[in-house]
JSON list of C-alpha atoms in Angstrom, two decimals:
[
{"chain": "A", "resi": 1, "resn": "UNK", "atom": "CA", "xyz": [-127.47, -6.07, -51.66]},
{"chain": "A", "resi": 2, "resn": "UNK", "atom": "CA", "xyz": [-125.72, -7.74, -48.54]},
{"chain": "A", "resi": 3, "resn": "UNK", "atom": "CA", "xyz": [-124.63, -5.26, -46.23]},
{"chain": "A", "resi": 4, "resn": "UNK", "atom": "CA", "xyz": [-122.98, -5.21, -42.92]},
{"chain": "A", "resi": 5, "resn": "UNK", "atom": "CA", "xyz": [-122.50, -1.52, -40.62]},
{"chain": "A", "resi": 6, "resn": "UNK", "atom": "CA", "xyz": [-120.18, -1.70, -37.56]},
{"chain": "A", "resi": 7, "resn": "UNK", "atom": "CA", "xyz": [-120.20, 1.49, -34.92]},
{"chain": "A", "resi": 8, "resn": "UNK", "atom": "CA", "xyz": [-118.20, 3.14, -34.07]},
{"chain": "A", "resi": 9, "resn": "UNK", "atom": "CA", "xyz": [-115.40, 2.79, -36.47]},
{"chain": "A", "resi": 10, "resn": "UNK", "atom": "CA", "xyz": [-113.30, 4.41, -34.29]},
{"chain": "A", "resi": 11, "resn": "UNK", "atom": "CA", "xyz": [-112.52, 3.98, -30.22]},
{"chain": "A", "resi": 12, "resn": "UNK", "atom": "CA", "xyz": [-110.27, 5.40, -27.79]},
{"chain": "A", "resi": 13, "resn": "UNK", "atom": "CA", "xyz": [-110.83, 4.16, -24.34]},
{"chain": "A", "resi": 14, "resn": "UNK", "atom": "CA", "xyz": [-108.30, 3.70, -21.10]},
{"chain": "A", "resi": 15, "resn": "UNK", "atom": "CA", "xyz": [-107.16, 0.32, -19.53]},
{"chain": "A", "resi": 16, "resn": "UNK", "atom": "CA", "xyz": [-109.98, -0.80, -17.79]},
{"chain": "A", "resi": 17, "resn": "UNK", "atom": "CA", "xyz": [-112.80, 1.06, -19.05]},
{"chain": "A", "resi": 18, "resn": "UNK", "atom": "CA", "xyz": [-115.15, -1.52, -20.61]},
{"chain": "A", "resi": 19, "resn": "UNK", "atom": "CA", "xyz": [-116.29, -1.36, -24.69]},
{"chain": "A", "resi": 20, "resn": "UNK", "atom": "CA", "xyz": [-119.05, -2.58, -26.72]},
{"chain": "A", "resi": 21, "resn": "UNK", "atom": "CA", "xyz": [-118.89, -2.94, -30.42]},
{"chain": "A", "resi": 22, "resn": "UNK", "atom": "CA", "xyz": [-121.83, -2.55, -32.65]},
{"chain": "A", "resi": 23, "resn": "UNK", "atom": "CA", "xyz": [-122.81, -5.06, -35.77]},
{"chain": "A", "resi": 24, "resn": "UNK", "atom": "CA", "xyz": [-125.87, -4.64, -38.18]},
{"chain": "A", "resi": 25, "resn": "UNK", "atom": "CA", "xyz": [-126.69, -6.30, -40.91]},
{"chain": "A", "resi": 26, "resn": "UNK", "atom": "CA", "xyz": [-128.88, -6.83, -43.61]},
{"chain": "A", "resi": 27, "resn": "UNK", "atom": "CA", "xyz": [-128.72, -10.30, -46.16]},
{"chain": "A", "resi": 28, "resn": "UNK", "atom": "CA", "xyz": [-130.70, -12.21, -47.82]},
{"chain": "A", "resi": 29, "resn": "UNK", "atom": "CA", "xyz": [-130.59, -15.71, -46.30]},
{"chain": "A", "resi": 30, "resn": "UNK", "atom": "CA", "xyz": [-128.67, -15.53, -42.90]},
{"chain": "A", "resi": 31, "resn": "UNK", "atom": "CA", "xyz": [-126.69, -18.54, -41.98]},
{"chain": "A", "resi": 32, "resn": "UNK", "atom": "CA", "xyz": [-123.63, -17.31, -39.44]},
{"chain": "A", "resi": 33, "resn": "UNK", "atom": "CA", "xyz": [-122.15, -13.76, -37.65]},
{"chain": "A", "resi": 34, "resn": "UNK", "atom": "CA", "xyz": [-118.27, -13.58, -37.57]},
{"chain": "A", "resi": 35, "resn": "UNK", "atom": "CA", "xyz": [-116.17, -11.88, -35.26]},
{"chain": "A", "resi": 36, "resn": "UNK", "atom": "CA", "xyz": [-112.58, -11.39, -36.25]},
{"chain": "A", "resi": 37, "resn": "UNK", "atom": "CA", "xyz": [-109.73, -9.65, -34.29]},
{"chain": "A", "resi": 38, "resn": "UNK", "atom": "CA", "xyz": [-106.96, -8.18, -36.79]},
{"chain": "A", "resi": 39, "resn": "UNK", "atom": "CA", "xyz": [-104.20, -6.71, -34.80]},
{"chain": "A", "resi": 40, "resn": "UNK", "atom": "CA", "xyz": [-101.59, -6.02, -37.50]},
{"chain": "A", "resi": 41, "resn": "UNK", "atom": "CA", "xyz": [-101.93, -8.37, -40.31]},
{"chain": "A", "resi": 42, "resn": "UNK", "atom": "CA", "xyz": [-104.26, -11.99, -40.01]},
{"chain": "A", "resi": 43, "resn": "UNK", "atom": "CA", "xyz": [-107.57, -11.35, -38.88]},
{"chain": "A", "resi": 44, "resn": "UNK", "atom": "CA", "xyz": [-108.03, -13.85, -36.21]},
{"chain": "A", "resi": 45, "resn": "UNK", "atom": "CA", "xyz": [-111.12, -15.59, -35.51]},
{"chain": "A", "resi": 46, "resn": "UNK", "atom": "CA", "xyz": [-113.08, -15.06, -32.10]},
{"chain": "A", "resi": 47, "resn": "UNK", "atom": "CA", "xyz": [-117.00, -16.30, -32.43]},
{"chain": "A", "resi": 48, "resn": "UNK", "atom": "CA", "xyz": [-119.38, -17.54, -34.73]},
{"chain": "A", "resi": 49, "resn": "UNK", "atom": "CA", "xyz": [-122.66, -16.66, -33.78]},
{"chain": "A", "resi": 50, "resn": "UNK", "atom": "CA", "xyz": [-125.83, -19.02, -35.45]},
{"chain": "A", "resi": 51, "resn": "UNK", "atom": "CA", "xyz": [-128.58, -18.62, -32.41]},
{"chain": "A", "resi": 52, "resn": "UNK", "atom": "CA", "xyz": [-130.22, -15.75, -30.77]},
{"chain": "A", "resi": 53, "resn": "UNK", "atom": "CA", "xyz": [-129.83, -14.92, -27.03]},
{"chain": "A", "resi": 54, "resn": "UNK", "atom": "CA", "xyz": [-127.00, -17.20, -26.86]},
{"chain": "A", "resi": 55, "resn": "UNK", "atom": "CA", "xyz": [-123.72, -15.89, -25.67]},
{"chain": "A", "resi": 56, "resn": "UNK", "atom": "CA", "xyz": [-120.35, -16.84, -26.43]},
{"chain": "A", "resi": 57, "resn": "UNK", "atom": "CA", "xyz": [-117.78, -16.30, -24.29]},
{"chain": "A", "resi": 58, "resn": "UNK", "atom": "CA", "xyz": [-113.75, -16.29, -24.47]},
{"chain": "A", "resi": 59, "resn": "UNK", "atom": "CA", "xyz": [-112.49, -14.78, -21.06]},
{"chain": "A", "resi": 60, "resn": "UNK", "atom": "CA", "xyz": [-113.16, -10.92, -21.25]},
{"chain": "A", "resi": 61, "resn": "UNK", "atom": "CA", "xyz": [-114.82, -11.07, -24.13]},
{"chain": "A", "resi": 62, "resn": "UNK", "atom": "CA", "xyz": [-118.35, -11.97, -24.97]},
{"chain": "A", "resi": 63, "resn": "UNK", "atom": "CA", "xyz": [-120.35, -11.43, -27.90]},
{"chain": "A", "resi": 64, "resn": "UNK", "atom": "CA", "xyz": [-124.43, -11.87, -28.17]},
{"chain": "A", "resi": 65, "resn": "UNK", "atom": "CA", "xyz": [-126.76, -12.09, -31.76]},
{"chain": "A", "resi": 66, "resn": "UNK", "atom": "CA", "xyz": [-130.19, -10.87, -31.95]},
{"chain": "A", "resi": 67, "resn": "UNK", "atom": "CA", "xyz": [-131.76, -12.08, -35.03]},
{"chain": "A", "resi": 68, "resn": "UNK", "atom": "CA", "xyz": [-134.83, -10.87, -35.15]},
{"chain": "A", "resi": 69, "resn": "UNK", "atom": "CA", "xyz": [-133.32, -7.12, -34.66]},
{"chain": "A", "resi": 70, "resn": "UNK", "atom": "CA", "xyz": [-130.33, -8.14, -37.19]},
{"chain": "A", "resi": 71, "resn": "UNK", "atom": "CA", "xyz": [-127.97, -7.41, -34.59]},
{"chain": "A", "resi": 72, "resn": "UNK", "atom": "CA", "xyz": [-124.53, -8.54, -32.32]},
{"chain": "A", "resi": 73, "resn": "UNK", "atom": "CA", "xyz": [-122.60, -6.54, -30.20]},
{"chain": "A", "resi": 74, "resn": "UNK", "atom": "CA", "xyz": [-119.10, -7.78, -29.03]},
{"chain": "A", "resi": 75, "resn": "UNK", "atom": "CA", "xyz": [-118.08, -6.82, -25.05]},
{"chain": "A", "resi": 76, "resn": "UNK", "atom": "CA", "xyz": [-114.95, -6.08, -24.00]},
{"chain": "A", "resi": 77, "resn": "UNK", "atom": "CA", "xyz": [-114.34, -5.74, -20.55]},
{"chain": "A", "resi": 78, "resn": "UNK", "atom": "CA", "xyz": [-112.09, -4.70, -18.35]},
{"chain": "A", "resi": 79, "resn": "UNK", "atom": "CA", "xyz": [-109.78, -3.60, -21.48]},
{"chain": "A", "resi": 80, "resn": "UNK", "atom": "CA", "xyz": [-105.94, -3.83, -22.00]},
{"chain": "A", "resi": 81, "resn": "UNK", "atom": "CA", "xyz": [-103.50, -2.64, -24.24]},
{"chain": "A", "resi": 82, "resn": "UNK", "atom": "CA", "xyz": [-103.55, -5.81, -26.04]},
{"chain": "A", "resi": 83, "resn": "UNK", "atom": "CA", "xyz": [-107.20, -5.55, -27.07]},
{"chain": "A", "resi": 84, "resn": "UNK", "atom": "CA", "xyz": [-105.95, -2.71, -29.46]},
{"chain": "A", "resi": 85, "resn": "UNK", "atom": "CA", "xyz": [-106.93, -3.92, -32.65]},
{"chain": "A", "resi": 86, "resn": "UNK", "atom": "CA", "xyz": [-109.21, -3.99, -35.83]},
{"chain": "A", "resi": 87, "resn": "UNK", "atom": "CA", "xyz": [-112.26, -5.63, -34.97]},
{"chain": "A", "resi": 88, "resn": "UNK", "atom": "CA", "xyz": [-114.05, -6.86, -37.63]},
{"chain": "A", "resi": 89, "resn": "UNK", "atom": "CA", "xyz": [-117.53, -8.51, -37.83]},
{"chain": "A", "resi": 90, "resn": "UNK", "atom": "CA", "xyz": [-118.64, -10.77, -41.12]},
{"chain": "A", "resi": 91, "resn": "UNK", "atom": "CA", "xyz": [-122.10, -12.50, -42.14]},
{"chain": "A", "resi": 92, "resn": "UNK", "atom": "CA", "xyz": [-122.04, -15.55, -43.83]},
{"chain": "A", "resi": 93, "resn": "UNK", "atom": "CA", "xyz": [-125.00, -16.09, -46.29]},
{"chain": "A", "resi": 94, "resn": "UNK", "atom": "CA", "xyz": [-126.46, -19.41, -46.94]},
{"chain": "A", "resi": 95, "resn": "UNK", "atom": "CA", "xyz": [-126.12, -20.68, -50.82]},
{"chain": "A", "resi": 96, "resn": "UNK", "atom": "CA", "xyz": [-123.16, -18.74, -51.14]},
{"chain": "A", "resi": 97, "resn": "UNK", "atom": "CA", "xyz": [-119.18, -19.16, -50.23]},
{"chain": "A", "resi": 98, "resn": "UNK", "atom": "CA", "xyz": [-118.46, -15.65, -49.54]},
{"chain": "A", "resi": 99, "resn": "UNK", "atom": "CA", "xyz": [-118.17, -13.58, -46.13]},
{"chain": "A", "resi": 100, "resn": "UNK", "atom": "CA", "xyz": [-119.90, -10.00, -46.47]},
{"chain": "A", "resi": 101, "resn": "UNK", "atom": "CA", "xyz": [-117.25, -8.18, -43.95]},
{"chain": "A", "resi": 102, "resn": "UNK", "atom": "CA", "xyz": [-118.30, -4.61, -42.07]},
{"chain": "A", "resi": 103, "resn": "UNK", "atom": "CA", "xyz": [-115.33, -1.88, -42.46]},
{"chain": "A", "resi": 104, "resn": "UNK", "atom": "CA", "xyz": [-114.06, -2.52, -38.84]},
{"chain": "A", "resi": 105, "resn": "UNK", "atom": "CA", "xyz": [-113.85, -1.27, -35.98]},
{"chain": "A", "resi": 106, "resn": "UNK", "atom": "CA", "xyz": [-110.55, 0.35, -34.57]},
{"chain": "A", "resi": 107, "resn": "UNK", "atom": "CA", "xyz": [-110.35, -0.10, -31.01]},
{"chain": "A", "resi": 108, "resn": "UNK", "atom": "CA", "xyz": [-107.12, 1.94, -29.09]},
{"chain": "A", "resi": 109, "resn": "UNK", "atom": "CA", "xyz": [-106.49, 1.26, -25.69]},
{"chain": "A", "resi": 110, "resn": "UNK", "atom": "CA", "xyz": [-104.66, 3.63, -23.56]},
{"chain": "A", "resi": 111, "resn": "UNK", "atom": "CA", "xyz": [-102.58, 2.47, -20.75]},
{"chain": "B", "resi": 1, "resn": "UNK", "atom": "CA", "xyz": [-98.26, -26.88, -38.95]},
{"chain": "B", "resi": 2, "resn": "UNK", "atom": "CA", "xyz": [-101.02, -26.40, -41.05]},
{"chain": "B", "resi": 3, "resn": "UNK", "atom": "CA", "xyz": [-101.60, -23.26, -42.30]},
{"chain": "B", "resi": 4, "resn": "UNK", "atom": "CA", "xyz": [-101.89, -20.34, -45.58]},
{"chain": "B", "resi": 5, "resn": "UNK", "atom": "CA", "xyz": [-98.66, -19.37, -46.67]},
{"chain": "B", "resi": 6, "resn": "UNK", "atom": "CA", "xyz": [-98.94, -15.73, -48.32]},
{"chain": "B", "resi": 7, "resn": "UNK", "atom": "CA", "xyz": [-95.83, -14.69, -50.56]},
{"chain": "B", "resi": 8, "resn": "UNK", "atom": "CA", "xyz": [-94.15, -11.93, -51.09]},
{"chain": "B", "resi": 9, "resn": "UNK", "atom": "CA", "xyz": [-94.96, -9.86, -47.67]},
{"chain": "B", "resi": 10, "resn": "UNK", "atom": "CA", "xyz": [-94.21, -6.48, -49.04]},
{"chain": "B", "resi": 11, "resn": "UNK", "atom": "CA", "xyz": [-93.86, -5.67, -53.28]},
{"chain": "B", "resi": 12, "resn": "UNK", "atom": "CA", "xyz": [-93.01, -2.54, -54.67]},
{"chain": "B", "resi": 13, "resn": "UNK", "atom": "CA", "xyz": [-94.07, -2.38, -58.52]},
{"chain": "B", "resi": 14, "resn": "UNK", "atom": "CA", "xyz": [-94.11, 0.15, -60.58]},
{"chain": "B", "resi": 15, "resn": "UNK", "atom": "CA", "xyz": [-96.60, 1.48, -62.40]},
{"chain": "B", "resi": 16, "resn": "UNK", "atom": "CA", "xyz": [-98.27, -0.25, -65.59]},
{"chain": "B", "resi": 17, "resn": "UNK", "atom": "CA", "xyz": [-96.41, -2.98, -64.16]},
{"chain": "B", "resi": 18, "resn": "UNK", "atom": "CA", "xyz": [-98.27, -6.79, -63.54]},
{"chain": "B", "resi": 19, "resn": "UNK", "atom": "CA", "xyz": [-97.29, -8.64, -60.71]},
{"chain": "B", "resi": 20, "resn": "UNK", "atom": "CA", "xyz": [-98.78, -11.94, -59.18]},
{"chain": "B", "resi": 21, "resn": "UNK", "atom": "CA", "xyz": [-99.49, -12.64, -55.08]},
{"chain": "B", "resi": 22, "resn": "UNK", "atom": "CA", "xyz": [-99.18, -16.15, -53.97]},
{"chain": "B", "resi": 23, "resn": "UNK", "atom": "CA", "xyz": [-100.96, -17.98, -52.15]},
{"chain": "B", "resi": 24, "resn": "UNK", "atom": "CA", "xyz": [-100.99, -21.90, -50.51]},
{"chain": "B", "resi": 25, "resn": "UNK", "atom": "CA", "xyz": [-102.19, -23.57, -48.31]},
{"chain": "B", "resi": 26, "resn": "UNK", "atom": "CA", "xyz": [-102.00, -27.33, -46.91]},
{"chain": "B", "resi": 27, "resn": "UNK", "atom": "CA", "xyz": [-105.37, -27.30, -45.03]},
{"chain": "B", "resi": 28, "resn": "UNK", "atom": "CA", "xyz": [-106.91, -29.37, -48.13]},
{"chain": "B", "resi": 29, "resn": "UNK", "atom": "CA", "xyz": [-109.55, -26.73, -47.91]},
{"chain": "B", "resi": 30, "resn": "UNK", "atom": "CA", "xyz": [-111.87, -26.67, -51.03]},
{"chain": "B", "resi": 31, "resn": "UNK", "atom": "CA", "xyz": [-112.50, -22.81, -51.20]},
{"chain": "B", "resi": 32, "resn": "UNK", "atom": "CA", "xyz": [-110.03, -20.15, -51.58]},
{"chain": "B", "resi": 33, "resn": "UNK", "atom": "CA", "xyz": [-110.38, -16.28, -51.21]},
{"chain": "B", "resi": 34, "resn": "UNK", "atom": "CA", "xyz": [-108.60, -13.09, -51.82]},
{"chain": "B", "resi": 35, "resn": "UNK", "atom": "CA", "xyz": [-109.55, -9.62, -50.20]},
{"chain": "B", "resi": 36, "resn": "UNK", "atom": "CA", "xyz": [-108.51, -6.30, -50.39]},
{"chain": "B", "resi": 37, "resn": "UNK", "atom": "CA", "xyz": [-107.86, -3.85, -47.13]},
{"chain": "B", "resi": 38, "resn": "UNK", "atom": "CA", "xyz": [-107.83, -0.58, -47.57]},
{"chain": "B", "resi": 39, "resn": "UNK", "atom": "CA", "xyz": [-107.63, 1.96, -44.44]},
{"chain": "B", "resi": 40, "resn": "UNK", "atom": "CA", "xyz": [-111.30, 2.55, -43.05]},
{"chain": "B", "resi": 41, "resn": "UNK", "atom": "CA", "xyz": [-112.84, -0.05, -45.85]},
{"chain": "B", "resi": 42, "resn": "UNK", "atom": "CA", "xyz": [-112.62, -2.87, -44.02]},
{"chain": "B", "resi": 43, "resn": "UNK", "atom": "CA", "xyz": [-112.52, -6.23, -46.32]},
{"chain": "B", "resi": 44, "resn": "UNK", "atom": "CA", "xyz": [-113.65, -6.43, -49.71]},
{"chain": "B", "resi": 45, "resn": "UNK", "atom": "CA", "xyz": [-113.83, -9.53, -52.09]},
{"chain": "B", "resi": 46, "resn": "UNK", "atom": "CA", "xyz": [-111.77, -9.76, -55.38]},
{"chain": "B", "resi": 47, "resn": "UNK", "atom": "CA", "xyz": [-112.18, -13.69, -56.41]},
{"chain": "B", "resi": 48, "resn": "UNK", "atom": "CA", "xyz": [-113.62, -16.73, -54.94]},
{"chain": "B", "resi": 49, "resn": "UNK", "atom": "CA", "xyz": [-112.65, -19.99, -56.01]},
{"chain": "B", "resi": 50, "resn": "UNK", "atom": "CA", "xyz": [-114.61, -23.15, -54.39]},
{"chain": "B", "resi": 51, "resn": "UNK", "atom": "CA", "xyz": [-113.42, -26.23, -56.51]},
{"chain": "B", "resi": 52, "resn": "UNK", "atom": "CA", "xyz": [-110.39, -26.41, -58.33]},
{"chain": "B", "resi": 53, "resn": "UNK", "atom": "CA", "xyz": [-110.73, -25.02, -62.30]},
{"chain": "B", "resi": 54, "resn": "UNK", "atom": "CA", "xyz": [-113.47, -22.45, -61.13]},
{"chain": "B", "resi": 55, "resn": "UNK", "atom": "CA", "xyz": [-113.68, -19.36, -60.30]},
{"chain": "B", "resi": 56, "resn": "UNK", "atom": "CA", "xyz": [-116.25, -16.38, -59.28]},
{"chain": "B", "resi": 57, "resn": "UNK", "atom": "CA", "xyz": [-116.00, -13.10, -59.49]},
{"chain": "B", "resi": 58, "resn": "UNK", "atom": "CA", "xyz": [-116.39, -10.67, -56.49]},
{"chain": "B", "resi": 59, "resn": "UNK", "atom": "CA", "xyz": [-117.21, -7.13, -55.45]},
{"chain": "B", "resi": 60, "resn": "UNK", "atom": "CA", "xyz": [-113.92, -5.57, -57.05]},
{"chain": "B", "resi": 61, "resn": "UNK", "atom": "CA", "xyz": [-112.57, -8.27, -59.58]},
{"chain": "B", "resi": 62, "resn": "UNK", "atom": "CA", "xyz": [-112.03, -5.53, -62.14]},
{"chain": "B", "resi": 63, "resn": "UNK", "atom": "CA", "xyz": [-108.34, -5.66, -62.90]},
{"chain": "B", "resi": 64, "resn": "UNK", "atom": "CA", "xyz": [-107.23, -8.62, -61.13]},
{"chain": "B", "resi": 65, "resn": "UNK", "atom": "CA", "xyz": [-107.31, -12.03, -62.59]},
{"chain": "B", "resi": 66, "resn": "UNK", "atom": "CA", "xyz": [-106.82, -15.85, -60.94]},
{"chain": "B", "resi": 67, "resn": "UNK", "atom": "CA", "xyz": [-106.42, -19.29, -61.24]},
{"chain": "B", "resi": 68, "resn": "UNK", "atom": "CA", "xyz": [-106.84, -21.94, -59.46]},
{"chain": "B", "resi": 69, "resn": "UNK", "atom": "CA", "xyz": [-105.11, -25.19, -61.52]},
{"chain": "B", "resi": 70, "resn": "UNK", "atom": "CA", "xyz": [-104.15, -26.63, -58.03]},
{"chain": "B", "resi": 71, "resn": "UNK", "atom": "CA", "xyz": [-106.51, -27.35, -54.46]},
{"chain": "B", "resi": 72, "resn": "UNK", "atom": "CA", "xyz": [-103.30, -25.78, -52.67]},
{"chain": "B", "resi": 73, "resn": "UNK", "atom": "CA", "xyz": [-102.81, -22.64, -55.01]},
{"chain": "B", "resi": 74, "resn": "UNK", "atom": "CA", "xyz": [-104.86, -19.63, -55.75]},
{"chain": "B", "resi": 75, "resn": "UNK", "atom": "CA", "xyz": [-102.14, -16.51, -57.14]},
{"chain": "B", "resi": 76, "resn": "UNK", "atom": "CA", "xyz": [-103.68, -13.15, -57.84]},
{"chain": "B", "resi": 77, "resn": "UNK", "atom": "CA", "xyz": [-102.71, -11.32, -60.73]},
{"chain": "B", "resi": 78, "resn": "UNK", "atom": "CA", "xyz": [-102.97, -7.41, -60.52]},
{"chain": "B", "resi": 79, "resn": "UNK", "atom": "CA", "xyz": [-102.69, -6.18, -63.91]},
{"chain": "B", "resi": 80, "resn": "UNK", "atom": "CA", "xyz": [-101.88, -2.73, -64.92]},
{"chain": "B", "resi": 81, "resn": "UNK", "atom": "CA", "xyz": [-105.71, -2.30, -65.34]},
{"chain": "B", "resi": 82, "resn": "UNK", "atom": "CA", "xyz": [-106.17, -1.89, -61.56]},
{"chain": "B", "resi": 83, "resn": "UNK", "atom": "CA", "xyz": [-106.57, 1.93, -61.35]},
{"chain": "B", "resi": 84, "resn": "UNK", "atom": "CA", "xyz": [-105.46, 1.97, -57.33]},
{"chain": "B", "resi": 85, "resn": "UNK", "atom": "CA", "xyz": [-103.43, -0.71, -56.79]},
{"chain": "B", "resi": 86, "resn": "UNK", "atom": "CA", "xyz": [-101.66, -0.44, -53.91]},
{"chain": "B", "resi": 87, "resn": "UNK", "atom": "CA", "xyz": [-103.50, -1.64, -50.51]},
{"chain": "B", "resi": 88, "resn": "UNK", "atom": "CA", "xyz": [-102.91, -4.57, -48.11]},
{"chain": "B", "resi": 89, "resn": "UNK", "atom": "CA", "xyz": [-103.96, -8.39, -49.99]},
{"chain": "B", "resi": 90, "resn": "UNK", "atom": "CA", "xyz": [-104.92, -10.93, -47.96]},
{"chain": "B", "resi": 91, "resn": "UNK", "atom": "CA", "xyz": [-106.13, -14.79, -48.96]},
{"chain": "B", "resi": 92, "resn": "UNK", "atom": "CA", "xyz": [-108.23, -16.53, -47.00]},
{"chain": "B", "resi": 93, "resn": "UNK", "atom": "CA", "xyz": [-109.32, -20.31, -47.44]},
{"chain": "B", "resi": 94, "resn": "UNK", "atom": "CA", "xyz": [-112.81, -22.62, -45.98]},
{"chain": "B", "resi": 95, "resn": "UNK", "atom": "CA", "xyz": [-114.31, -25.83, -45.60]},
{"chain": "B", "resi": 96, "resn": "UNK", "atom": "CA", "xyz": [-117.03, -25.23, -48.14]},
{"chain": "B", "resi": 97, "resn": "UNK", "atom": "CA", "xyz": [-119.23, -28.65, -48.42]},
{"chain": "B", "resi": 98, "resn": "UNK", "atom": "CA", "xyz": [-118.36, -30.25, -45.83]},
{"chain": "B", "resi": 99, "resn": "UNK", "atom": "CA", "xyz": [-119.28, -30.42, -42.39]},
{"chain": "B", "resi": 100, "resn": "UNK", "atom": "CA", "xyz": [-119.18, -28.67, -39.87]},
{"chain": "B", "resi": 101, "resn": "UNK", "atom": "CA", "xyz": [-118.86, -25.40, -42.46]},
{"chain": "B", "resi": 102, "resn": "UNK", "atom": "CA", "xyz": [-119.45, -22.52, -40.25]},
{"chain": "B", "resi": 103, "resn": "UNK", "atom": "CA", "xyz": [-118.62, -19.87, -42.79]},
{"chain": "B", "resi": 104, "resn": "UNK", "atom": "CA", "xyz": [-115.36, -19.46, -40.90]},
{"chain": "B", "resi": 105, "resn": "UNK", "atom": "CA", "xyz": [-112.10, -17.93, -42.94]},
{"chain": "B", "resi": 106, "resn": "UNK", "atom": "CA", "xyz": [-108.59, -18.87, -42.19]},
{"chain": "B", "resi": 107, "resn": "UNK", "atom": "CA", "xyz": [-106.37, -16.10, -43.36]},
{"chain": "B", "resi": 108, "resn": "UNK", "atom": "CA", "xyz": [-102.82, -15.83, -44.65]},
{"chain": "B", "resi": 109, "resn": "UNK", "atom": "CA", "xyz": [-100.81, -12.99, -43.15]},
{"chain": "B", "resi": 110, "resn": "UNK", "atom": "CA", "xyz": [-101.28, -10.94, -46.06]},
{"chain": "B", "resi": 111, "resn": "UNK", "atom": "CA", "xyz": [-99.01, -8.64, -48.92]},
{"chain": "B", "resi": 112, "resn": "UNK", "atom": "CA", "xyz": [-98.83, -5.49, -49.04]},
{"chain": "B", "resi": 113, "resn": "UNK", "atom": "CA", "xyz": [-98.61, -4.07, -52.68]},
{"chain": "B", "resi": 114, "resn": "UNK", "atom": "CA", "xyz": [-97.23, -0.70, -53.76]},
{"chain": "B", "resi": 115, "resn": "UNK", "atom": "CA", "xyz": [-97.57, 0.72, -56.82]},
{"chain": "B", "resi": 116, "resn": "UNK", "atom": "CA", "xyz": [-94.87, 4.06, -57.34]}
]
């Protein structure tokens, strides 16, 4: 069965302070790695990640896939209020039309 | 402005009681999606729908139903058969066969259903 884990689920961190979010996964033919932001209601799309060791970069945040360790993390840094959100990471899986999604992670920022 | 157009926002039903989501979009997208958010579940898949007149089942499709008569439309049905109705419903749509298809979802900004 598909499966994608996020850590923490939870996060609590002040202005500033820096954050990286965890994505594993496990599927049987591996074709992309979603990240998604979902602040209240769309999830919004950051990266699509296809190629090991490359990074992808929007201003403060970065995000990185290892596929040989079946891995991405998603950086954060120097973190504002605004980053508070549900972020959520998805796998697409070749020969199929559907996005296996992790439960999320909740990131609160503290001013 | 291209885009998913989700309808109603909120719903209040009451129990035993069908009611249907809407969803349309104008991105002449192929495949169509609905999910189901629930607090600390993250998204899971009710129906899939990747050419118009077909549809596949998903992780939870047990008491929802769809069609999908139109490329623009996809409405949920959740019947009374849905044991735990009420949760947050969002539809997504993709560029399935053609290129480039990155596996990337556009969403709709979602309905939230509850059941009293």
């Amino acid at each position: 069965e598909d499966k994608v884990v996020q850590s923490p689920l939870s996060l609590v961190v002040h202005e500033g302070d820096t954050v990286t979010l965890n994505c594993s996964y496990e599927v049987t033919n591996f074709r992309s790695l979603l990240w998604y932001k979902q602040e209240k209601k769309a999830p919004t799309f950051l990266f699509m990640l296809t190629s090991s060791g490359i990074e992808k970069k929007s201003g403060r945040l970065s995000s990185i896939l290892d596929k040989k360790e079946l891995f991405s993390i998603l950086n954060i840094t120097a973190t504002q209020t605004g980053d508070s959100a549900i972020y959520l990471c998805a796998v697409s899986v070749r020969g199929s039309e559907k996005l296996v999604f992790g439960k999320g992670t909740k990131l609160t920022v503290n001013p | 402005d291209g885009g998913i157009t989700q309808s109603p926002k909120y719903l209040f039903r009451k129990e035993g009681q069908n009611v249907t989501l809407s969803c349309e979009q104008n991105l002449n997208h192929d495949a169509m999606y609905w999910y189901r958010q629930d607090p600390g579940q993250g998204l899971r898949l009710i129906y899939y729908s990747q050419i118009v007149n077909d549809f596949q089942k998903g992780d939870i499709a047990e008491g929802y139903s769809v069609s999908r008569e139109k490329k623009e439309s996809f409405p949920l049905t959740v019947t009374s058969a849905q044991k735990n109705p009420t949760a947050f419903y969002l539809c997504a749509s993709s560029m399935y066969g053609r290129a480039p298809n990155t596996g990337e979802l556009f969403f709709g900004e979602g309905s939230r259903l509850t059941v009293l």
